[in-house]
């Protein structure tokens, strides 16, 4: 499900995106500091979100790999930038899993280090096409999410909001939350004017999400 001012995804785009993601995705790099980033290769998309938003599960759903991105019942476990690519296959696209934010139990020094790493990465990665900010569909945009959107707006980094755990909502609530979220982001300067509703459990919105990524990749050549 999407709420958007952009052209709908047609069957051809969805099929092309399915093929884009069907290759053998692998973990290729981890960075805990800005001077340890991998060489830029092809185009990158990054995933940001609160520590318990289901980031790893969504990456696994997109790539059809049950354990590509490590999932955990302990929020805040991802403490580095993790890079994934289809090695020796279609290497045009790299997925970057960013450290989760907003988990109060993590020490302030560690949060500060994560924040510096993320900000430095966003400012210095010229092949970064888009950041996908994941929001729990059950709760919508919280203050901590809004602060991240504000940072992306100020940095002029293109981002798109993706709602996760959409299967937890009734059909009418899915439409309401998608439209309400779109209303919140549509005037933000760096926000792409589309909200996607997804579920890594049921596959809701996953084909459209792949197609959205495929469209961005095509636009960047």
Coordinates of C-alpha atoms in Angstrom, one line a residue:
X1 CA 0.0 0.0 0.0
X2 CA 1.3 3.4 -0.9
X3 CA 0.2 7.1 -0.6
X4 CA 2.0 9.1 -3.1
X5 CA 2.1 11.8 -5.7
X6 CA 4.3 9.7 -8.0
X7 CA 3.4 7.4 -10.8
X8 CA 2.1 4.0 -9.6
X9 CA 4.4 1.0 -10.0
X10 CA 3.4 -1.2 -12.9
X11 CA 3.9 -4.9 -13.4
X12 CA 7.0 -4.4 -15.5
X13 CA 8.7 -2.4 -12.8
X14 CA 7.7 -4.8 -10.1
X15 CA 9.1 -7.8 -12.1
X16 CA 12.3 -5.9 -12.9
X17 CA 12.8 -5.1 -9.2
X18 CA 12.1 -8.8 -8.3
X19 CA 15.0 -9.7 -10.6
X20 CA 17.2 -7.0 -9.1
X21 CA 16.9 -8.5 -5.7
X22 CA 16.9 -12.2 -6.5
X23 CA 20.7 -12.6 -6.6
X24 CA 23.0 -13.9 -3.8
X25 CA 23.2 -11.1 -1.3
X26 CA 26.1 -11.2 1.1
X27 CA 27.5 -9.2 4.0
X28 CA 30.5 -7.3 2.7
X29 CA 31.7 -4.7 5.2
X30 CA 31.2 -3.3 8.7
X31 CA 32.3 0.2 9.8
X32 CA 32.4 1.6 13.3
X33 CA 34.1 4.8 12.3
X34 CA 34.1 7.1 9.3
X35 CA 37.7 6.3 8.2
X36 CA 36.8 2.7 7.9
X37 CA 34.1 2.9 5.3
X38 CA 34.4 0.6 2.2
X39 CA 35.4 2.0 -1.2
X40 CA 32.3 3.5 -3.0
X41 CA 31.0 1.1 -5.5
X42 CA 27.8 1.5 -7.5
X43 CA 24.9 3.1 -5.7
X44 CA 23.9 2.9 -2.0
X45 CA 20.6 3.0 -0.1
X46 CA 20.6 3.2 3.6
X47 CA 18.0 2.0 6.2
X48 CA 17.5 4.1 9.3
X49 CA 15.0 3.6 12.1
X50 CA 14.3 3.1 15.8
X51 CA 16.1 0.1 17.4
X52 CA 12.9 -2.1 17.5
X53 CA 11.3 -1.0 14.2
X54 CA 12.1 -4.2 12.3
X55 CA 14.9 -2.9 10.1
X56 CA 16.8 -6.2 9.9
X57 CA 13.6 -8.2 9.2
X58 CA 12.7 -5.8 6.4
X59 CA 16.1 -6.1 4.7
X60 CA 15.8 -9.9 4.9
X61 CA 12.4 -9.8 3.3
X62 CA 13.6 -7.5 0.5
X63 CA 16.5 -9.8 -0.3
X64 CA 14.7 -13.1 0.5
X65 CA 17.5 -14.1 2.9
X66 CA 16.3 -15.2 6.3
X67 CA 19.5 -14.2 8.1
X68 CA 21.3 -11.7 5.9
X69 CA 20.7 -8.9 8.4
X70 CA 21.0 -10.1 11.9
X71 CA 17.8 -9.8 13.9
X72 CA 17.7 -9.6 17.7
X73 CA 15.3 -9.3 20.5
X74 CA 17.7 -6.9 22.2
X75 CA 17.1 -3.4 20.8
X76 CA 20.3 -1.4 20.1
X77 CA 22.4 -4.4 19.1
X78 CA 23.4 -3.0 15.7
X79 CA 26.3 -0.7 16.6
X80 CA 27.9 -0.2 13.2
X81 CA 27.2 0.5 9.5
X82 CA 26.7 -2.9 7.9
X83 CA 27.0 -3.2 4.1
X84 CA 25.4 -5.8 1.9
X85 CA 25.9 -6.5 -1.8
X86 CA 25.3 -9.2 -4.5
X87 CA 29.0 -10.2 -4.8
X88 CA 30.0 -11.3 -8.3
X89 CA 26.5 -10.9 -9.5
X90 CA 24.6 -7.6 -9.9
X91 CA 26.8 -5.2 -7.9
X92 CA 25.1 -1.9 -8.9
X93 CA 23.3 -1.7 -5.5
X94 CA 24.6 -1.8 -1.9
X95 CA 22.3 -1.9 1.1
X96 CA 23.5 -0.1 4.3
X97 CA 22.0 -1.0 7.6
X98 CA 22.5 1.9 9.9
X99 CA 22.6 1.7 13.7
X100 CA 19.2 1.9 15.3
X101 CA 18.3 5.1 17.2
X102 CA 16.1 6.0 20.2
X103 CA 16.9 3.2 22.6
X104 CA 17.2 4.7 26.0
X105 CA 19.0 1.8 27.7
X106 CA 22.1 2.4 25.6
X107 CA 24.8 4.6 27.2
X108 CA 25.0 8.2 26.2
X109 CA 28.7 7.9 25.0
X110 CA 27.7 5.1 22.7
X111 CA 24.7 7.0 21.3
X112 CA 27.0 10.0 20.7
X113 CA 29.5 7.8 18.8
X114 CA 26.7 6.3 16.7
X115 CA 25.3 9.7 15.9
X116 CA 28.7 11.1 14.8
X117 CA 29.2 8.0 12.6
X118 CA 25.8 8.4 11.0
X119 CA 26.1 12.1 10.4
X120 CA 29.6 11.7 8.9
X121 CA 28.4 9.0 6.6
X122 CA 25.4 11.0 5.4
X123 CA 27.6 14.0 4.7
X124 CA 30.4 12.2 2.9
X125 CA 28.9 9.4 0.8
X126 CA 28.4 10.8 -2.7
X127 CA 26.9 7.6 -4.0
X128 CA 24.2 7.5 -1.4
X129 CA 20.9 7.7 -3.4
X130 CA 18.4 7.6 -0.6
X131 CA 17.8 6.9 3.1
X132 CA 14.7 4.9 3.9
X133 CA 13.5 5.9 7.3
X134 CA 11.4 3.1 8.9
X135 CA 8.5 4.0 11.1
X136 CA 6.4 1.5 13.1
X137 CA 3.0 1.6 11.6
X138 CA 1.4 1.0 15.0
X139 CA 2.7 4.2 16.4
X140 CA 3.5 6.6 13.6
X141 CA 6.2 9.3 13.6
X142 CA 7.4 9.9 17.2
X143 CA 9.5 12.8 18.4
X144 CA 12.7 10.8 18.1
X145 CA 11.8 10.0 14.4
X146 CA 11.0 13.6 13.8
X147 CA 14.5 14.6 15.0
X148 CA 16.0 12.3 12.5
X149 CA 13.9 13.7 9.7
X150 CA 14.9 17.2 10.7
X151 CA 18.6 16.1 10.5
X152 CA 18.1 14.7 7.0
X153 CA 16.2 17.8 5.9
X154 CA 19.1 20.1 7.1
X155 CA 21.7 17.8 5.4
X156 CA 19.6 17.8 2.2
X157 CA 19.8 14.0 2.1
X158 CA 16.9 12.5 0.1
X159 CA 14.8 10.2 2.2
X160 CA 11.6 8.2 2.1
X161 CA 9.4 7.0 4.9
X162 CA 8.5 3.3 5.0
X163 CA 6.0 2.0 7.5
X164 CA 6.8 -1.4 9.0
X165 CA 4.6 -4.0 10.8
X166 CA 1.6 -3.0 8.7
X167 CA 0.1 -6.5 9.3
X168 CA -0.6 -5.4 12.9
X169 CA -3.2 -2.9 11.7
X170 CA -6.7 -3.5 10.4
X171 CA -7.3 -2.6 6.7
X172 CA -9.0 0.8 7.5
X173 CA -6.2 1.6 10.0
X174 CA -3.6 0.8 7.4
X175 CA -5.0 3.4 5.0
X176 CA -5.5 6.0 7.8
X177 CA -1.9 5.6 9.1
X178 CA -0.4 5.8 5.6
X179 CA -2.3 8.9 4.7
X180 CA -1.6 10.5 8.1
X181 CA 2.1 9.9 7.8
X182 CA 2.1 11.3 4.3
X183 CA 0.4 14.4 5.5
X184 CA 3.2 14.8 8.1
X185 CA 6.1 14.5 5.7
X186 CA 4.8 16.0 2.4
X187 CA 6.1 19.5 3.2
X188 CA 9.5 18.4 4.4
X189 CA 12.2 19.7 2.0
X190 CA 14.2 16.4 1.6
X191 CA 11.3 13.9 1.9
X192 CA 10.3 12.0 -1.2
X193 CA 6.5 12.4 -1.6
X194 CA 5.6 8.8 -1.1
X195 CA 4.9 6.6 2.0
X196 CA 5.1 2.8 1.7
X197 CA 3.3 0.4 4.0
X198 CA 5.1 -2.9 4.5
X199 CA 5.2 -6.1 6.5
X200 CA 8.2 -8.4 6.6
X201 CA 5.9 -11.1 8.1
X202 CA 3.2 -11.2 5.4
X203 CA 5.1 -9.6 2.4
X204 CA 2.7 -6.6 2.4
X205 CA 4.2 -3.9 0.2
X206 CA 7.5 -5.7 -0.3
X207 CA 7.1 -5.9 -4.2
X208 CA 6.3 -2.2 -4.3
X209 CA 9.2 -1.3 -2.0
X210 CA 11.6 -3.2 -4.3
X211 CA 10.1 -1.4 -7.3
X212 CA 10.6 2.0 -5.5
X213 CA 14.3 1.1 -5.0
X214 CA 14.6 -0.1 -8.6
X215 CA 13.1 3.2 -9.8
X216 CA 15.6 5.2 -7.8
X217 CA 18.5 3.1 -9.1
X218 CA 17.3 3.6 -12.7
X219 CA 17.1 7.4 -12.2
X220 CA 20.7 7.5 -11.0
X221 CA 21.9 5.5 -13.9

